[in-house]
mmCIF file of C-alpha atoms in Angstrom:
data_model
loop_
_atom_site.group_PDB
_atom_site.id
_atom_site.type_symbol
_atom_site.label_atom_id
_atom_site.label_comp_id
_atom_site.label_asym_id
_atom_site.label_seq_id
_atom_site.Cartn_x
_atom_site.Cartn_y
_atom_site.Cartn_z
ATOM 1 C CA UNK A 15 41.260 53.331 9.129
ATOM 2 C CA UNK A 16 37.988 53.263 11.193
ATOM 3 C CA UNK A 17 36.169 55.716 8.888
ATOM 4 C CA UNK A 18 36.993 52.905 6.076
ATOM 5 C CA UNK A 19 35.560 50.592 8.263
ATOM 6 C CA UNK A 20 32.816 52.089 9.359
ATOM 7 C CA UNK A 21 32.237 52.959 5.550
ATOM 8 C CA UNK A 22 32.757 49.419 4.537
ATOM 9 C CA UNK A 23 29.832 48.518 7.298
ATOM 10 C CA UNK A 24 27.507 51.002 5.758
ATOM 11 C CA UNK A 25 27.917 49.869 2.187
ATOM 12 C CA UNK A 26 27.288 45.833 3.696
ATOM 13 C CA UNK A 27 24.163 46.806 5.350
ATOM 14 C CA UNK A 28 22.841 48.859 2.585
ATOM 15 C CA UNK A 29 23.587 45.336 0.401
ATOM 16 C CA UNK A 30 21.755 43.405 2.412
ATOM 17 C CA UNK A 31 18.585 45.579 2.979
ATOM 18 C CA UNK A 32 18.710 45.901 -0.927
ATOM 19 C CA UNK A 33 18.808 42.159 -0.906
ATOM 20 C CA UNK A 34 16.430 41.592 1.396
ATOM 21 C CA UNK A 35 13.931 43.866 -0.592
ATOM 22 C CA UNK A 36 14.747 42.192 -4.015
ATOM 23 C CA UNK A 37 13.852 38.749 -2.502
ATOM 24 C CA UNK A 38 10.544 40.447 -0.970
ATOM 25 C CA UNK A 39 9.804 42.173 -3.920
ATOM 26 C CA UNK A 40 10.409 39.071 -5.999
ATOM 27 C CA UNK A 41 8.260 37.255 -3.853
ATOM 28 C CA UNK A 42 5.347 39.351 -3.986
ATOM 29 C CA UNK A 43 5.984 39.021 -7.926
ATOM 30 C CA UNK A 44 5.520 35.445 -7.762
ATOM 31 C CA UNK A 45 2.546 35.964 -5.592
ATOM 32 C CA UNK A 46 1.185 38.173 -8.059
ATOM 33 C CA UNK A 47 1.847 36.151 -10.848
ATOM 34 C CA UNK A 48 0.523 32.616 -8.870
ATOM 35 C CA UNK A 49 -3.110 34.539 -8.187
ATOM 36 C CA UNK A 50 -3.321 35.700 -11.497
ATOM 37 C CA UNK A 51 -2.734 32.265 -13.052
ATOM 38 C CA UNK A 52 -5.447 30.590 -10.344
ATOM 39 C CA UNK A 53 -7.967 33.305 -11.557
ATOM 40 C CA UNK A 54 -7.442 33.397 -14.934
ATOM 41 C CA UNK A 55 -7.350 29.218 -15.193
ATOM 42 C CA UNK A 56 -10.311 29.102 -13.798
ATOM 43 C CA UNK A 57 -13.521 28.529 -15.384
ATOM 44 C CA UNK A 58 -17.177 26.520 -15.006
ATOM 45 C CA UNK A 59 -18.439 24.205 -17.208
ATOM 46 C CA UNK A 60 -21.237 25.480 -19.118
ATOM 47 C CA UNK A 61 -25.217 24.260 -18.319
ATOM 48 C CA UNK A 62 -27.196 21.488 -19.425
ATOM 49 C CA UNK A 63 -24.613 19.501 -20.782
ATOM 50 C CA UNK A 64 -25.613 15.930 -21.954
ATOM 51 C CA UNK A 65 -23.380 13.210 -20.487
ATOM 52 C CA UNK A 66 -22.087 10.186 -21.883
ATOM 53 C CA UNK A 67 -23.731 7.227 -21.042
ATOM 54 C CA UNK A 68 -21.519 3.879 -20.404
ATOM 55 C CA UNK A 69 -24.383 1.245 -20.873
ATOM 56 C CA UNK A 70 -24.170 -2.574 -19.459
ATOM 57 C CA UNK A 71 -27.329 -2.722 -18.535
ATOM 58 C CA UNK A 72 -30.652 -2.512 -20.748
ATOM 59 C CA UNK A 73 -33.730 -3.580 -18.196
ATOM 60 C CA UNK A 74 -36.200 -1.067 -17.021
ATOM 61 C CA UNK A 75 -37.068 -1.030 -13.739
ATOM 62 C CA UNK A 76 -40.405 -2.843 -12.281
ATOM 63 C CA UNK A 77 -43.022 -1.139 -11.358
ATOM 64 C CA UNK A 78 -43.945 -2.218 -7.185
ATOM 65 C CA UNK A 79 -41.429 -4.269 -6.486
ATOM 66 C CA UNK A 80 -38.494 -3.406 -3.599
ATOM 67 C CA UNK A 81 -35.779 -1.692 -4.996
ATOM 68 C CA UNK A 82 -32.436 -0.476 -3.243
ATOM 69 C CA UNK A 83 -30.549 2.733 -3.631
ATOM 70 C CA UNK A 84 -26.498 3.563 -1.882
ATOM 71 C CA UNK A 85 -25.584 7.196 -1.621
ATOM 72 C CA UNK A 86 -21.515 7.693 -0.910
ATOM 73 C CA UNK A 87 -19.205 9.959 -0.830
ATOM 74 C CA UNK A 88 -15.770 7.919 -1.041
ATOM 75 C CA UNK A 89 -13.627 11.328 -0.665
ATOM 76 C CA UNK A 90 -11.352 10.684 -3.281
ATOM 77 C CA UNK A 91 -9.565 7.879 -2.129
ATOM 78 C CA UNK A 92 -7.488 9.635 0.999
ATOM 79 C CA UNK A 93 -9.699 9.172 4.469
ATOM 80 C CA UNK A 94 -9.120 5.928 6.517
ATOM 81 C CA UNK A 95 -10.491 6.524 9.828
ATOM 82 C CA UNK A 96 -7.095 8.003 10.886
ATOM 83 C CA UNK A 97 -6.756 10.802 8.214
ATOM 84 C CA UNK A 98 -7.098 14.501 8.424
ATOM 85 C CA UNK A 99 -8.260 17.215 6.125
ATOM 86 C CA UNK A 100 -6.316 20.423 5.939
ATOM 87 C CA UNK A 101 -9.793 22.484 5.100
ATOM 88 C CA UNK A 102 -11.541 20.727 7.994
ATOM 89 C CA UNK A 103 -8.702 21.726 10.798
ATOM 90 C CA UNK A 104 -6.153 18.949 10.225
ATOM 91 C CA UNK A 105 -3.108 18.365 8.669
ATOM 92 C CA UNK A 106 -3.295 16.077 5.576
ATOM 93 C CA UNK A 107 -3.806 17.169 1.794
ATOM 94 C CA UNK A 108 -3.616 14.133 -0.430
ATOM 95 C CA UNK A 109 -3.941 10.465 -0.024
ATOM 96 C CA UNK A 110 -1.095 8.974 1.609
ATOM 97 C CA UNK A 111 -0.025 6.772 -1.445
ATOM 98 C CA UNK A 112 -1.290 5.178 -4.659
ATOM 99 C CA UNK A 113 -1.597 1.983 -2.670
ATOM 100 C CA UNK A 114 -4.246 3.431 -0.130
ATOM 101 C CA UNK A 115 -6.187 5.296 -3.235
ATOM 102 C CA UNK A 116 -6.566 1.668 -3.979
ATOM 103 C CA UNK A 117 -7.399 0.960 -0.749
ATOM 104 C CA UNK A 118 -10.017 2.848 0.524
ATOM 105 C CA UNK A 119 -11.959 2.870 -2.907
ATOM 106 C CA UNK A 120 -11.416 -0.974 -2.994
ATOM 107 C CA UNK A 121 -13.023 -1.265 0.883
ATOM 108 C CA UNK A 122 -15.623 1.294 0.008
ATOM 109 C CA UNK A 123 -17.263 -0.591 -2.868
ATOM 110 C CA UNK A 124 -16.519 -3.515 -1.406
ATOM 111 C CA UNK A 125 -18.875 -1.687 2.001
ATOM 112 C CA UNK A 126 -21.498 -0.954 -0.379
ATOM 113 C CA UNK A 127 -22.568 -3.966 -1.850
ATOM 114 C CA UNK A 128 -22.955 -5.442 1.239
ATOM 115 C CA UNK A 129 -26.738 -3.633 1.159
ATOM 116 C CA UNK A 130 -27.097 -5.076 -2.700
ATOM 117 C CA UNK A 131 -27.582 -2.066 -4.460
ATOM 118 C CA UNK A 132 -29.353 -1.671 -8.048
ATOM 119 C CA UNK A 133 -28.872 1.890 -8.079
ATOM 120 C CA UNK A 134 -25.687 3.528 -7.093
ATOM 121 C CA UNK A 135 -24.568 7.002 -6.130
ATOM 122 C CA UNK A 136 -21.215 8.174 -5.858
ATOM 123 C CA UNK A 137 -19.781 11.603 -4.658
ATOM 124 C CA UNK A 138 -15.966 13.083 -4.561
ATOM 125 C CA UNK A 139 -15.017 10.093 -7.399
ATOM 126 C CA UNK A 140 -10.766 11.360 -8.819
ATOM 127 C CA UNK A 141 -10.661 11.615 -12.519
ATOM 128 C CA UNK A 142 -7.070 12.538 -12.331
ATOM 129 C CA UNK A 143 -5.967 14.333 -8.941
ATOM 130 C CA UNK A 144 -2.467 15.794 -7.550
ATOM 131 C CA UNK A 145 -4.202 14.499 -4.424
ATOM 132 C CA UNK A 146 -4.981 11.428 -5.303
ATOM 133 C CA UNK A 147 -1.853 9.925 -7.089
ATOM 134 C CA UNK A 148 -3.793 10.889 -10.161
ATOM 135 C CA UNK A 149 -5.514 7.198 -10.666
ATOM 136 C CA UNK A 150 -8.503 7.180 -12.473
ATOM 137 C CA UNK A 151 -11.141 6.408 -9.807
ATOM 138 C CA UNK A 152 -13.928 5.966 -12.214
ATOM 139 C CA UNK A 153 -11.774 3.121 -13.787
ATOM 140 C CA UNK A 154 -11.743 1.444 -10.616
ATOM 141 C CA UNK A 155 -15.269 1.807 -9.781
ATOM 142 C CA UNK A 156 -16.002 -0.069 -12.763
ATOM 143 C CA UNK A 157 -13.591 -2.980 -12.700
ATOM 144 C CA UNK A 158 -15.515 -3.862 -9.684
ATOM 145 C CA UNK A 159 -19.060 -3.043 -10.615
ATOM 146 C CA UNK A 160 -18.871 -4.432 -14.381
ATOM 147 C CA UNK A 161 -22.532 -5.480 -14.338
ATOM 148 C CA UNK A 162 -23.800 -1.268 -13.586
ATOM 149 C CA UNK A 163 -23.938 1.457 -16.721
ATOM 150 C CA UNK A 164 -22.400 4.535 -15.486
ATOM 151 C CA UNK A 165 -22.510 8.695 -15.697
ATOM 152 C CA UNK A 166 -19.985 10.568 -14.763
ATOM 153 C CA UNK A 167 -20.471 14.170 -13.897
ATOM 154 C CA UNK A 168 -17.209 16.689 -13.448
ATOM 155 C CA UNK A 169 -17.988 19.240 -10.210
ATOM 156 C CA UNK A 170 -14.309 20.131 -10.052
ATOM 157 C CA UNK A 171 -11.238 20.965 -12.063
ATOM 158 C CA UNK A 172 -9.099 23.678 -9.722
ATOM 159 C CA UNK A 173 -5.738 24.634 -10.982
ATOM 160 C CA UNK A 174 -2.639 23.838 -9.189
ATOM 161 C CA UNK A 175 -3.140 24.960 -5.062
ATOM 162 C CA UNK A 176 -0.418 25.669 -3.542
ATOM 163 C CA UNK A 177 -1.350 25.105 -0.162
ATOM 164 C CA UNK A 178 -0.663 23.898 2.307
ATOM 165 C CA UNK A 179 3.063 24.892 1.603
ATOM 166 C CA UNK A 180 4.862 21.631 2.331
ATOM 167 C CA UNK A 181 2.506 19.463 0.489
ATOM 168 C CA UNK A 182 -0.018 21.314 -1.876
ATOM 169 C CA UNK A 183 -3.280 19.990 -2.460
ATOM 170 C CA UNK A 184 -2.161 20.654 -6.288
ATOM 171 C CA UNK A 185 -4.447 20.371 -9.443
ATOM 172 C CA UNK A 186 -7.282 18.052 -9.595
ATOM 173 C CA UNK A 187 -10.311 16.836 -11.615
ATOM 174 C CA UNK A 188 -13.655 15.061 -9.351
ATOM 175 C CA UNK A 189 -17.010 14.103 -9.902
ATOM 176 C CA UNK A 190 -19.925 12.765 -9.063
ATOM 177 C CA UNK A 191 -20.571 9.229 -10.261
ATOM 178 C CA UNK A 192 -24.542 7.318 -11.220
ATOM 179 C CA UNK A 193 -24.789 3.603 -11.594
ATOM 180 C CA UNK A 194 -27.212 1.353 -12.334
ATOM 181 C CA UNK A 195 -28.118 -2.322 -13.194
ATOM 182 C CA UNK A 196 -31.114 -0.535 -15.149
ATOM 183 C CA UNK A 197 -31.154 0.903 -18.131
ATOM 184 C CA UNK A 198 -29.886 4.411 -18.475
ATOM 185 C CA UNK A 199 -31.215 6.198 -22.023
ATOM 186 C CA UNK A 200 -29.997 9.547 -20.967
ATOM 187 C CA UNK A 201 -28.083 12.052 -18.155
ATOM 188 C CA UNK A 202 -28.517 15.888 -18.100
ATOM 189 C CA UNK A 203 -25.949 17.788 -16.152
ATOM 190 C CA UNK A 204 -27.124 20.902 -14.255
ATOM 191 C CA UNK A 205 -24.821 23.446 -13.210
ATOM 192 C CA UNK A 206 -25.828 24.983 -9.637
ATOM 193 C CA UNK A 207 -25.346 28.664 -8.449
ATOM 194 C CA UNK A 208 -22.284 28.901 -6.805
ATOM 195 C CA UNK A 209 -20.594 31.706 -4.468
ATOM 196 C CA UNK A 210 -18.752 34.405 -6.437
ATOM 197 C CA UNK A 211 -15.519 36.043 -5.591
ATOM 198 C CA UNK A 212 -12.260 34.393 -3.555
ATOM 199 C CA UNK A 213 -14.641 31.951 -1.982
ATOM 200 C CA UNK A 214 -15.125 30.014 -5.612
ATOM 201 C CA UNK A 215 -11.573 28.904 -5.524
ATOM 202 C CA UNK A 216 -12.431 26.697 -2.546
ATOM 203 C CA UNK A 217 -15.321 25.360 -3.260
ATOM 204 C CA UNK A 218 -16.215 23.177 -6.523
ATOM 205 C CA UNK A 219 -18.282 23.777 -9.706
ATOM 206 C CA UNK A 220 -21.311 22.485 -8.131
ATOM 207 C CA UNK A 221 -23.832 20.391 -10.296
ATOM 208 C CA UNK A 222 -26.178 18.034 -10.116
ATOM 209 C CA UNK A 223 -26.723 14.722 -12.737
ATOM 210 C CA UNK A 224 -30.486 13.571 -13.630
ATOM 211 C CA UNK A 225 -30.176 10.172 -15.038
ATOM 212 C CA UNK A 226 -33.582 9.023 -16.577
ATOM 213 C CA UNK A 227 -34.563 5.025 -15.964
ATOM 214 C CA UNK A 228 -37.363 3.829 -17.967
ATOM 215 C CA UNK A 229 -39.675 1.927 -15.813
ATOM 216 C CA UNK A 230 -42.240 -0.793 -17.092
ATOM 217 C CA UNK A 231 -45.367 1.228 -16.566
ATOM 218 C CA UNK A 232 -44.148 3.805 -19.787
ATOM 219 C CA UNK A 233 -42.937 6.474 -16.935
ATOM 220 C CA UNK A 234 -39.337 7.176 -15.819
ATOM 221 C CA UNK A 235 -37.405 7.199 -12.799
ATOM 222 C CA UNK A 236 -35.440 10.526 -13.194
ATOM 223 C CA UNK A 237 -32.167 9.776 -10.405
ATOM 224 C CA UNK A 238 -30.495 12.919 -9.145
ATOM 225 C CA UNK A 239 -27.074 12.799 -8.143
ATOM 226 C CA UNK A 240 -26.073 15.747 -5.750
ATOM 227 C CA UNK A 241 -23.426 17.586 -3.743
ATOM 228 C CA UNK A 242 -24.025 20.364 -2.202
ATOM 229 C CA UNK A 243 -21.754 23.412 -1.448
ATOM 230 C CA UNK A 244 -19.934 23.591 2.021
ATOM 231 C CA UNK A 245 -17.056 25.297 2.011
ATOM 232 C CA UNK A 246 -18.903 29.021 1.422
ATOM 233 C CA UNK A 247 -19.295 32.142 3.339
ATOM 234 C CA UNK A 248 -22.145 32.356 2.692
ATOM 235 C CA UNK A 249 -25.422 29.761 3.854
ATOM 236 C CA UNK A 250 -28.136 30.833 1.671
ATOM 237 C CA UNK A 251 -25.525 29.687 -1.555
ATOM 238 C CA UNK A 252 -26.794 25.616 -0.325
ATOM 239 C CA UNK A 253 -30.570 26.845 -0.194
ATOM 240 C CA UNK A 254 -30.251 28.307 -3.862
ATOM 241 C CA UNK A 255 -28.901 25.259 -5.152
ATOM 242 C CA UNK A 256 -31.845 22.774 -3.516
ATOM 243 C CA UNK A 257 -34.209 25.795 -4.907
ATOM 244 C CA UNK A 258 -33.008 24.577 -8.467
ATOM 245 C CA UNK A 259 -33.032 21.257 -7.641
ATOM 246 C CA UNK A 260 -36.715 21.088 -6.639
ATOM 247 C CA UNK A 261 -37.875 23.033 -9.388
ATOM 248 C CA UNK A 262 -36.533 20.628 -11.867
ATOM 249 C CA UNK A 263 -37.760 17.335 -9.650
ATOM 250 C CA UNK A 264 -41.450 19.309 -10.181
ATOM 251 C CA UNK A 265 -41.238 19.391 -13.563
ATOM 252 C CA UNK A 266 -40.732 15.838 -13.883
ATOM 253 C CA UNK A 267 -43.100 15.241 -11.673
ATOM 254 C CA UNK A 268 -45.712 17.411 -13.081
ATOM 255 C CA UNK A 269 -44.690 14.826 -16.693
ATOM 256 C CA UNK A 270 -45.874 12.206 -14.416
ATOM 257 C CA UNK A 271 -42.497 10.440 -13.885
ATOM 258 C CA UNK A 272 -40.813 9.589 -10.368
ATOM 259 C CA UNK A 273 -38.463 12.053 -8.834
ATOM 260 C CA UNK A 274 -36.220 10.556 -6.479
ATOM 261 C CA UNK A 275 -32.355 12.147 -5.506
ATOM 262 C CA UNK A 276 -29.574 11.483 -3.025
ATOM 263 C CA UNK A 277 -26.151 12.496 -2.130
ATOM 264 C CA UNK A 278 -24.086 14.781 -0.269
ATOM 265 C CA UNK A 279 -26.629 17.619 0.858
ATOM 266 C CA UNK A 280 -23.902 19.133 3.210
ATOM 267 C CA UNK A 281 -27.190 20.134 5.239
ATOM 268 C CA UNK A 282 -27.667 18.958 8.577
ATOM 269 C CA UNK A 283 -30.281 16.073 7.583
ATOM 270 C CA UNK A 284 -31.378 14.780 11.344
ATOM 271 C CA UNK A 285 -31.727 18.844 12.014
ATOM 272 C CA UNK A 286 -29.590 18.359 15.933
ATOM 273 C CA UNK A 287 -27.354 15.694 14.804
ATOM 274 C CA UNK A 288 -24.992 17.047 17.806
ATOM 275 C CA UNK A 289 -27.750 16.490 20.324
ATOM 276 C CA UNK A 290 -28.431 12.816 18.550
ATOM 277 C CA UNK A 291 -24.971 12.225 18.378
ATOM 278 C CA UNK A 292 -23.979 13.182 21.676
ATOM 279 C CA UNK A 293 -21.305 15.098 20.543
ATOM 280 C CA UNK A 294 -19.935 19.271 20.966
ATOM 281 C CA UNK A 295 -21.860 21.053 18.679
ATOM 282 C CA UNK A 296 -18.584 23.930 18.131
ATOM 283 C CA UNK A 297 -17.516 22.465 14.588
ATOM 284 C CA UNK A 298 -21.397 22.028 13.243
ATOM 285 C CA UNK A 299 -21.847 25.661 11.922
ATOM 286 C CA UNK A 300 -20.989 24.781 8.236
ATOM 287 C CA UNK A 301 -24.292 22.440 7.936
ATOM 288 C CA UNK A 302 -27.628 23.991 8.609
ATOM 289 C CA UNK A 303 -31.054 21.971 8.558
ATOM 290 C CA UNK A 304 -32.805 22.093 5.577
ATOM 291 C CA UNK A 305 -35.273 24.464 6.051
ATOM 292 C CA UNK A 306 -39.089 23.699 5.696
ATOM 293 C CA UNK A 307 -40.148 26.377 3.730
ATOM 294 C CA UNK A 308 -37.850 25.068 1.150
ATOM 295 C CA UNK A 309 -39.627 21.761 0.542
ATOM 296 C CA UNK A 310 -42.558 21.807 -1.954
ATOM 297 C CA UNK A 311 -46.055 19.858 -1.311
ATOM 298 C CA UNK A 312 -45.467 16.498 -3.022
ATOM 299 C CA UNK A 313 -41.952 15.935 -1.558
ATOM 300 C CA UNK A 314 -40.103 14.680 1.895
ATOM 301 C CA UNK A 315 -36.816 14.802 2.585
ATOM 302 C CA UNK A 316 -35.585 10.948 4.058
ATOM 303 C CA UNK A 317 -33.014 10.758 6.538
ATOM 304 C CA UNK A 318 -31.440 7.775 6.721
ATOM 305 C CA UNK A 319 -31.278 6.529 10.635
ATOM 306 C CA UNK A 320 -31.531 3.381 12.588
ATOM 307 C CA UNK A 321 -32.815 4.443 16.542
ATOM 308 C CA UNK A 322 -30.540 1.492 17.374
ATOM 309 C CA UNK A 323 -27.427 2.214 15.755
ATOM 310 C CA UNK A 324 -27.534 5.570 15.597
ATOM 311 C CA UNK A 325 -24.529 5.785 13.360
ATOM 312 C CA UNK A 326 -23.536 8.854 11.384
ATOM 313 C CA UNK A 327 -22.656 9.294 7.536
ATOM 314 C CA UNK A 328 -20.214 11.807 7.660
ATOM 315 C CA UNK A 329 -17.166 12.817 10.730
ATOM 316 C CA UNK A 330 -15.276 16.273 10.672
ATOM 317 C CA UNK A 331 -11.512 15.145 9.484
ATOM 318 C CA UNK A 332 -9.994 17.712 11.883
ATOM 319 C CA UNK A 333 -8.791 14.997 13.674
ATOM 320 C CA UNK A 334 -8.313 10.809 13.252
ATOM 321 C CA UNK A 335 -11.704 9.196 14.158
ATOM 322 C CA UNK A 336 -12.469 8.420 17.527
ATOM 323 C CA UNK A 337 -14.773 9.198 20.819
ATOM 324 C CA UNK A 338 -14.242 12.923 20.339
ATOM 325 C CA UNK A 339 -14.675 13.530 16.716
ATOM 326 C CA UNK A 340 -17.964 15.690 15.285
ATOM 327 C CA UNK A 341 -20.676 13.459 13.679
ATOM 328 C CA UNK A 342 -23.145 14.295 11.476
ATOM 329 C CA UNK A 343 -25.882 13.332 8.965
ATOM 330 C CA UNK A 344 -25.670 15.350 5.950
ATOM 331 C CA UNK A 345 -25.861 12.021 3.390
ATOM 332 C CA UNK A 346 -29.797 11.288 2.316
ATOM 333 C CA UNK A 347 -32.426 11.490 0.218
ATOM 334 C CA UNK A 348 -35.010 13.609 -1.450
ATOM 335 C CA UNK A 349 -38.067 11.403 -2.780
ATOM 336 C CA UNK A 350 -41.666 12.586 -4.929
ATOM 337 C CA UNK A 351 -45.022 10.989 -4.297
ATOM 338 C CA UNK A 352 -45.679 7.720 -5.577
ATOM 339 C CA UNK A 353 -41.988 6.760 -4.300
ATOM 340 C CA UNK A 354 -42.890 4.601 -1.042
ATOM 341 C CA UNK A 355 -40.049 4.287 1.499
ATOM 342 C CA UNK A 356 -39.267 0.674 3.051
ATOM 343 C CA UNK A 357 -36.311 1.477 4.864
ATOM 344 C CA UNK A 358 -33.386 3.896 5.133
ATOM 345 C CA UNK A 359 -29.893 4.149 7.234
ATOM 346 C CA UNK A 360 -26.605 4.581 7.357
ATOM 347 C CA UNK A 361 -24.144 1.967 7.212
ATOM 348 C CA UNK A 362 -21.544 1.797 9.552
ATOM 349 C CA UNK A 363 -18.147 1.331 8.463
ATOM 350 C CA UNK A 364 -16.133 2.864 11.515
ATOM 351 C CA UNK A 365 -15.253 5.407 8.486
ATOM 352 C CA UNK A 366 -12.972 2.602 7.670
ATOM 353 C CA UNK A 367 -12.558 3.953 3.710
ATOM 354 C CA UNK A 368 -14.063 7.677 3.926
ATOM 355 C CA UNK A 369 -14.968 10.723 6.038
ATOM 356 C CA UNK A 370 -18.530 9.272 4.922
ATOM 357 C CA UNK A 371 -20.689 5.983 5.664
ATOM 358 C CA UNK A 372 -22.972 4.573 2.875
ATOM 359 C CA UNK A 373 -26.390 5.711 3.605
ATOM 360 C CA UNK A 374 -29.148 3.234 1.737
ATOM 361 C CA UNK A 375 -32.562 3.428 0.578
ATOM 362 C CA UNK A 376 -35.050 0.789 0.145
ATOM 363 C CA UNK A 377 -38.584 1.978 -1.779
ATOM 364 C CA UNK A 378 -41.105 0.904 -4.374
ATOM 365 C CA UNK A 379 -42.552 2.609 -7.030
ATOM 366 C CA UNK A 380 -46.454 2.697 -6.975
#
């Protein structure tokens, strides 16, 4: 009797190793099978793509007179000042509901035409997100500006994520998005260089949008929309892509049009923003200063900063915003000659709607 017993513990254990290896191997199969489908989805969208135009507006701009352009990155919908970012140390992945998509696009066009914008440039703008209920953003954007033609650009389309575990970030499609109460005749999309390998899975299909403005003198105002890369291993990927960026502004300079662009350089724009900031410096090594050698003759780069406000555009979401979180300036502008600056800053929203604050520029054309 206890050899049958001691027979009948052998065979259990042997059935639950060879359990315990099925559901490991079958595991790994899924694994497998999940990598191979993220790969094999994914794909960039080719270069030089023209983009459709939705016109309201047929004006051209005027020659000397003051003119005002808002840069923001809304970040899809999700941050109030108490939301975190799984990718930037905290915990959240999407937007907490439909309701505060709603929300916190609502507040943040409502935030920027406060500064009475003619010119308008959106980053991190849902097309149809996992993350962000999937409502239409761009729809939104223009039920409240109805009197701006728009371009949207796609940067992103990632297959489904499945991370974090208990609430993936999922599948989603973003852009950039150009508006103006000007008339826009066309809109070139530029695809940037990008980091190759595992790293392109986190990071999006990074372009840039030149929108030319006709303005009354018979030249145009060509109006770059950018985002930078951030998430990269890799810090020369960002200096590539401006690279690009200022070759092209040349060009149309070098036609004798203005050159001016603004967005999300993910570059450290004030070049200490920690010091400025008065802030730990630990969670600033993603965003570098632009360097100098970078910037042709012709062109400056123009931070925007008020010495008496000294407000940031962008906080790290590792944590809900408050006395200890990182600051930063990394929203701005690139602008040719002949573009003369009036004013530029940030405005301060207490991050109310996004991990970003609208960052304005007032200039004239001469």
């Amino acid at each position: 009797m206890k050899n049958l017993n001691r027979s009948e513990k052998k065979s259990s254990v042997k059935t639950v190793v060879t359990v315990i290896v099925l559901v490991l191997l079958g595991l790994l199969v899924a694994v497998a099978i999940y990598v191979a489908y993220v790969f094999m989805a994914y794909e960039r969208l080719e270069d030089n793509i023209n983009l459709e135009i939705s016109s309201v507006a047929q004006q051209p701009m005027k020659k000397e007179e003051e003119h005002c352009l808002v840069s923001y990155n809304i970040g899809f919908g999700a941050y109030s000042d108490d939301f975190t970012f799984f990718m930037d140390g905290g915990e959240e992945s999407r937007a907490r509901s439909p309701e505060a998509v709603r929300e916190n696009v609502g507040g943040a066009l409502t935030a920027l035409k406060k500064a009475d914008p003619e010119l308008i440039l959106l980053q991190e703008v849902d097309s149809d997100g996992t993350r962000s209920h999937h409502i239409d953003q761009r729809e939104l954007v223009k039920e409240q500006l109805p009197e701006f033609s728009s371009v949207f650009a796609q940067n992103y389309d990632s297959p489904y994520l499945m991370w974090p575990l208990d609430d993936p970030h999922g599948a989603n499609q973003a852009g950039t998005m150009t508006l103006s109460k000007y008339n826009i005749t066309s809109s070139l999309r530029r695809s940037l260089p990008i980091e190759n390998g595992p790293m392109m899975m986190v990071d999006l299909d990074r372009c840039y949008s030149a929108s030319r403005i006709p303005v009354d003198n018979g030249k145009e105002l060509v109006l770059y929309n950018v985002h930078l890369s951030a998430y990269t291993s890799d810090g020369k990927i960002a200096e590539e892509q401006l690279v690009l960026l200022f070759e092209d502004m040349q060009k149309e300079v070098s036609a004798g049009n203005y050159a001016v662009a603004g967005g999300d350089f993910n570059k450290d724009l004030l070049g200490n923003s920690a010091q400025v900031f008065g802030v730990s410096s630990e969670n600033s090594t993603w965003a570098k200063p632009i360097p100098e050698a970078l910037i042709p003759e012709g062109f400056q780069i123009v931070t925007p900063f008020n010495e008496n406000e000294k407000a940031a555009s962008c906080r790290n979401a590792d944590r809900p915003y408050g006395p200890d979180s990182f600051l930063i300036t990394i929203d701005g502008f690139i602008i040719s000659d002949h573009v003369q600056v009036i004013a530029s800053s940030v405005m301060d929203t207490g991050f109310l709607w996004s991990d970003h604050n609208p960052v304005y520029l007032k200039f004239r054309l001469e």
